[in-house]
Structures are given as C-alpha cells and as structure tokens.
mmCIF file of C-alpha atoms in Angstrom:
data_model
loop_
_atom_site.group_PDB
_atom_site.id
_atom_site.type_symbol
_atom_site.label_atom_id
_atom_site.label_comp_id
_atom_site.label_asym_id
_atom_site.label_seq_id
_atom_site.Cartn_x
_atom_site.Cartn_y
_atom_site.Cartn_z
ATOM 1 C CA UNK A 1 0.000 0.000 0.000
ATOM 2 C CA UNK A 2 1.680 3.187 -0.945
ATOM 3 C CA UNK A 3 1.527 6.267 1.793
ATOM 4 C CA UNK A 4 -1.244 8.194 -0.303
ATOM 5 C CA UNK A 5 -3.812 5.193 0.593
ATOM 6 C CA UNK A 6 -2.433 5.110 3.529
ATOM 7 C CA UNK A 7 -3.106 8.610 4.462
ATOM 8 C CA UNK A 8 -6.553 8.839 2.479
ATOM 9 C CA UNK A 9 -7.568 5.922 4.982
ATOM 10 C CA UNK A 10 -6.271 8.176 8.167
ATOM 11 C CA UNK A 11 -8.471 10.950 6.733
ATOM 12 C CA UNK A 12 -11.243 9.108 6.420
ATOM 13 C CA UNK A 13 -10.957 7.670 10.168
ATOM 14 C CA UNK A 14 -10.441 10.851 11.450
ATOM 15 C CA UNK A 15 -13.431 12.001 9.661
ATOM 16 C CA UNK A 16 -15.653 9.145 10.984
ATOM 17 C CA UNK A 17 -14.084 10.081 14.521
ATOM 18 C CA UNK A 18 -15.108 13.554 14.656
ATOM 19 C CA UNK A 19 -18.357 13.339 13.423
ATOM 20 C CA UNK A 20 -18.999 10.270 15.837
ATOM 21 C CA UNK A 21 -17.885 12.969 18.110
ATOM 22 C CA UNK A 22 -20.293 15.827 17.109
ATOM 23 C CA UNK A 23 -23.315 13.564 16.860
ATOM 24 C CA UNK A 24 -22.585 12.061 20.425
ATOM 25 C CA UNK A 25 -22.030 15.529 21.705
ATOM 26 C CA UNK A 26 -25.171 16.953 19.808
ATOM 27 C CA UNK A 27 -27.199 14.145 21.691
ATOM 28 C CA UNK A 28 -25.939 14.949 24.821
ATOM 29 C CA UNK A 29 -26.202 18.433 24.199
ATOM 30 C CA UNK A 30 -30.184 18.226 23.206
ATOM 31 C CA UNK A 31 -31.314 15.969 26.234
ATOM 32 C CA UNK A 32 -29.735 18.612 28.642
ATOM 33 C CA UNK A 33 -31.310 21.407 27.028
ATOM 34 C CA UNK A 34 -34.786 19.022 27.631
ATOM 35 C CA UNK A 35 -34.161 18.624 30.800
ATOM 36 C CA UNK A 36 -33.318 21.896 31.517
ATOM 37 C CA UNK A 37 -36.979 23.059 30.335
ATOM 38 C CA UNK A 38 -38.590 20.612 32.244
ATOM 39 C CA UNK A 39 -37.128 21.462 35.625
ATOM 40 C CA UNK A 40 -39.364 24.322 36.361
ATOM 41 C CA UNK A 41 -42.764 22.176 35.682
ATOM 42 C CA UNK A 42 -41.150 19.244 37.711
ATOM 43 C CA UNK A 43 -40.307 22.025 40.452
ATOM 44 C CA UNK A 44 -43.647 23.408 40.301
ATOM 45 C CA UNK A 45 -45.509 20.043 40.636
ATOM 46 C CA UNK A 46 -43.188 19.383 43.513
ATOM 47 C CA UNK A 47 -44.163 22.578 44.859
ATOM 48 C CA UNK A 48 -48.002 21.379 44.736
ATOM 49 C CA UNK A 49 -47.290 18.554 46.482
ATOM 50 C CA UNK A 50 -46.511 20.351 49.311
ATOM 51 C CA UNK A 51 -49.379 22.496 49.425
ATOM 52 C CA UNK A 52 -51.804 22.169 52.247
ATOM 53 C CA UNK A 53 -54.987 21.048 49.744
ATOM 54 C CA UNK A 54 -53.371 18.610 47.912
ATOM 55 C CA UNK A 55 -52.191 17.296 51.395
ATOM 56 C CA UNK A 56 -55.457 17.215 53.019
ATOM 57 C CA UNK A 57 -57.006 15.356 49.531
ATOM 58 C CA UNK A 58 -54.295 12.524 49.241
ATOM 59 C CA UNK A 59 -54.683 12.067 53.225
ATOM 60 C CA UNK A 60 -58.688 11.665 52.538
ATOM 61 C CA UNK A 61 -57.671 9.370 49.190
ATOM 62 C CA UNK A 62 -55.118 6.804 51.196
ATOM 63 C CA UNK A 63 -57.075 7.085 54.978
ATOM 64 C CA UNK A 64 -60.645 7.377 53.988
ATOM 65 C CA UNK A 65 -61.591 6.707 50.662
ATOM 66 C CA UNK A 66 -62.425 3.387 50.764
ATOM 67 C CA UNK A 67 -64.131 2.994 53.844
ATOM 68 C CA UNK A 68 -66.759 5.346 52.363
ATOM 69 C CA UNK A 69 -67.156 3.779 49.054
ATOM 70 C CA UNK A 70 -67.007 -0.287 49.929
ATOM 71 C CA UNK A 71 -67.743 -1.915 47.156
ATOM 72 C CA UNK A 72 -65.819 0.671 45.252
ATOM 73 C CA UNK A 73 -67.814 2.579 42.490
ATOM 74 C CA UNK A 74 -67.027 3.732 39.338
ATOM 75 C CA UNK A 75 -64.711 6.975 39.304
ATOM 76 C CA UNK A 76 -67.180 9.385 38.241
ATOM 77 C CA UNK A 77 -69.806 7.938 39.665
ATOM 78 C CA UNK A 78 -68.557 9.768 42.805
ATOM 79 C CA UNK A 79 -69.709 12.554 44.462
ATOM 80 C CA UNK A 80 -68.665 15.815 42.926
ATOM 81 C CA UNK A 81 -66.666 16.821 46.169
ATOM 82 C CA UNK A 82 -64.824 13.112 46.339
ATOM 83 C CA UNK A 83 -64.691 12.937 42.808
ATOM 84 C CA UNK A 84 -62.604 16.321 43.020
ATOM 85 C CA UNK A 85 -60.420 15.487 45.621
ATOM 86 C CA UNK A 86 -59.260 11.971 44.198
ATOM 87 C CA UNK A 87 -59.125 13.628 40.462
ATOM 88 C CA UNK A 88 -56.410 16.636 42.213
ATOM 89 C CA UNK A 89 -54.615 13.650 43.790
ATOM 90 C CA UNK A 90 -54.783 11.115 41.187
ATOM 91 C CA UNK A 91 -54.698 13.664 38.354
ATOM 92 C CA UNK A 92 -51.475 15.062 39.544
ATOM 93 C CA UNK A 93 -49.831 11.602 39.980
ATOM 94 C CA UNK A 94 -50.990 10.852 36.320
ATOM 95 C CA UNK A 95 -49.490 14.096 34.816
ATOM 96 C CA UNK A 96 -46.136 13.339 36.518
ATOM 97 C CA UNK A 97 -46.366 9.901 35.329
ATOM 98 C CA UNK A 98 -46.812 11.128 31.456
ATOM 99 C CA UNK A 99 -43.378 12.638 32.270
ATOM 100 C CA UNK A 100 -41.569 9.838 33.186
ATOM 101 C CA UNK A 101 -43.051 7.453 30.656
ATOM 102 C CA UNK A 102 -42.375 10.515 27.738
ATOM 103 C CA UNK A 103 -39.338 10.036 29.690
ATOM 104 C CA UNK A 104 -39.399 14.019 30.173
ATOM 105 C CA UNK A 105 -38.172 13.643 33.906
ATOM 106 C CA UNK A 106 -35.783 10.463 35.288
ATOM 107 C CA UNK A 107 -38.078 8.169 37.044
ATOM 108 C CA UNK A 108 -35.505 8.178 39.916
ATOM 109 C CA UNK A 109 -36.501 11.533 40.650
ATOM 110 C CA UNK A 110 -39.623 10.951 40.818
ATOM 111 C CA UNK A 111 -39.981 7.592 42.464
ATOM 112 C CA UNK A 112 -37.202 8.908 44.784
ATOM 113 C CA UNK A 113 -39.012 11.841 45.937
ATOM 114 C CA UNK A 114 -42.741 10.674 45.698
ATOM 115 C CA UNK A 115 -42.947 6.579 45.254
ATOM 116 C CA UNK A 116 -43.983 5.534 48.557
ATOM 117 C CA UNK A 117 -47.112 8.074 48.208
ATOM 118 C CA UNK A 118 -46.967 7.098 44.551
ATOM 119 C CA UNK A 119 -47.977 3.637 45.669
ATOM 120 C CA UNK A 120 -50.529 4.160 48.156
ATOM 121 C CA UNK A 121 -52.238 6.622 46.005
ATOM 122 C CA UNK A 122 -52.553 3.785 43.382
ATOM 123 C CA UNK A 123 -53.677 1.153 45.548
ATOM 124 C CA UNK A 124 -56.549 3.491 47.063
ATOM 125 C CA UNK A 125 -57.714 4.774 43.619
ATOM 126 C CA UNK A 126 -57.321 1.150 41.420
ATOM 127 C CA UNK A 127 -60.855 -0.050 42.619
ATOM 128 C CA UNK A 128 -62.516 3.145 41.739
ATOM 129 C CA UNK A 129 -60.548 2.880 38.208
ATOM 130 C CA UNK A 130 -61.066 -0.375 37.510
ATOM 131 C CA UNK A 131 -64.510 -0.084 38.072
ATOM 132 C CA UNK A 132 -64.351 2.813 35.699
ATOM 133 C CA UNK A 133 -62.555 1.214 33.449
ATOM 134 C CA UNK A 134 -64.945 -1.974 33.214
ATOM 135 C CA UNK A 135 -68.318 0.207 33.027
ATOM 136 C CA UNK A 136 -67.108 2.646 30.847
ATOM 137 C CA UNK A 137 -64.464 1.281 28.657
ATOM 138 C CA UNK A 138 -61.509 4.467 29.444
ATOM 139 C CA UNK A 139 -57.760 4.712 30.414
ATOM 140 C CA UNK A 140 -58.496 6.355 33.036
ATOM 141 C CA UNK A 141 -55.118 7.308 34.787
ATOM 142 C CA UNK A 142 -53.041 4.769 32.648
ATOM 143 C CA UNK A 143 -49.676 6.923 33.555
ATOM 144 C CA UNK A 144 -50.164 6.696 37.250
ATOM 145 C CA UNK A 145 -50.688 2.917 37.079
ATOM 146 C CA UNK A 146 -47.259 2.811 34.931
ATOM 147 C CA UNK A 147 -45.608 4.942 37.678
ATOM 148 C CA UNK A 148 -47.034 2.859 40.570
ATOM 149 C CA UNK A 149 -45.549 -0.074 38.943
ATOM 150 C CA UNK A 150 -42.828 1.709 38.236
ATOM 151 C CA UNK A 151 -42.207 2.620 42.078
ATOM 152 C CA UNK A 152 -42.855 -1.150 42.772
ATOM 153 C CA UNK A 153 -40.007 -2.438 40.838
ATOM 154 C CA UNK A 154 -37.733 0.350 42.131
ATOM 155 C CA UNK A 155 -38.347 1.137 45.497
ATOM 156 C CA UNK A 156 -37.333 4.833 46.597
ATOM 157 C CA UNK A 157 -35.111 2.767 49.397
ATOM 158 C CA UNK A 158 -32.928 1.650 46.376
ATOM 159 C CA UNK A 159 -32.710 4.773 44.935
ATOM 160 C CA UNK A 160 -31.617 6.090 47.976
ATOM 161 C CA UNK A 161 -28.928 3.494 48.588
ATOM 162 C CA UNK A 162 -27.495 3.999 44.510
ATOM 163 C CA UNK A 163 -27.529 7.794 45.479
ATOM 164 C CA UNK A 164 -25.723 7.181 48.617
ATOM 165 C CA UNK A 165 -27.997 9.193 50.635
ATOM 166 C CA UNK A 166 -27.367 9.809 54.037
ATOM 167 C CA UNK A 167 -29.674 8.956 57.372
ATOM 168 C CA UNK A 168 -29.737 8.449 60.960
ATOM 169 C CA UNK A 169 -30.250 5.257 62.497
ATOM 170 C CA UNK A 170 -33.746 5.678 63.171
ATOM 171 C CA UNK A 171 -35.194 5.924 59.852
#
C-alpha cells in the first residue's frame, strides 16, 4: 500500500471520529437542554405537592376513601366533592407519570421523591378505576398505574442506597 492510501484511509478515520464525536455531543447536548426546560414544571408540581390542599385530599384518598365507598364505584360515579379530591390527587400523579413514561423527567426523581405516596395513592384509587374502566371502557389514569408499577419495581429505598444518601439510624 503506498503512503497516499495510507493517508486517504487516516483521513477518512479521522473524519468518521469527529463526526462520531459531534453527533454524540449533539445528543448529549439536546437531552440537557430538555431537561433543563422541564425542571421548572417538575419544580412546580413538587411545589403542589406540598401544598396544604393537595395534602389534606391525598390524606382523605389513602385514609378514607375506601371505607366510604365499599364496594368501590365507578370513578365518576362519585360525588362531585370526592370525585374532586381523588381527580387533584390522582390527576397530579398521572401528569407526573406522562413525564416519566415521555421520559421528560428520570423516574428516579420521581420515584425517589414521591414513590412511597406514589404507591398508596394507586392502591386506594385502582378499585374506583377499575370499576371505571370496566363500566365505561376508558384509560383512566393509565400513567399513574405505569408509575405505581414503576415505584414497585424500584423502590425509593434503592434509589436512595445507589444515590448514597445519608440517614440516621432511626429511619
């Protein structure tokens, strides 16, 4: 092989180098700039979490909910005052599990901040939603059943033991 193959073939590595490079970097570059735009909806929706009426409404979802409604009822089938606090419970659950399944937000974060609830939620709402489902043929809150499964398969504990997190003995 003479040196000008040679060094046409160097070029040509180099080439598919660089631009194996660029592309990598481009990738990188675009999911940071997504996740940079999600932050402030995934801080906000953290934010609502902590607010005193979505508080009181997922305490009344996972304590109370059904002991009022045994047999459980289709979801809208409800009261309009239940129906509205398991909808700003459930609903908000659902919206943050279209982000992790649109994989807008890591589910780590999520199920890392939020999966215990995530769970308990679920299992105090699936009655109501399967009933709903069965009678009336919907989805209803497909995205928080994902996420509750989700959280199931990866407890927050493991999440916090990969993160290394930090905790007295009496947790």
């Amino acid at each position: 092989m003479d040196t000008d193959a040679v060094l046409d073939l160097f070029a040509v590595v180099v080439a598919i180098i660089a631009l194996s490079i660029t592309a990598l970097l481009a990738i990188r570059q675009t999911r940071t700039a997504a996740a940079g735009y999600a932050l402030p909806v995934v801080l906000e929706m953290f934010a609502q979490f902590r607010g005193e009426e979505f508080y009181a409404a997922r305490e009344y979802v996972i304590d109370v909910l059904g002991k009022e409604f045994d047999p459980p009822v289709p979801y809208r089938d409800l009261p309009p005052e239940v129906r509205a606090q398991v909808r700003l419970v459930a609903g908000r659950y659902d919206d943050l599990g279209k982000l992790v399944a649109h994989r807008v937000v890591d589910p780590e974060l999520v199920i890392g901040g939020n999966g215990t609830a995530i769970r308990q939620v679920w299992a105090a709402v699936a009655p109501f939603v399967h009933q709903e489902r069965a009678v009336h043929g919907t989805t209803t809150w497909i995205y928080l059943e994902d996420l509750a499964n989700r959280a199931q398969a990866l407890p927050p504990r493991d999440i916090y033991a990969k993160l290394g997190l930090q905790h007295s003995a009496e947790l």
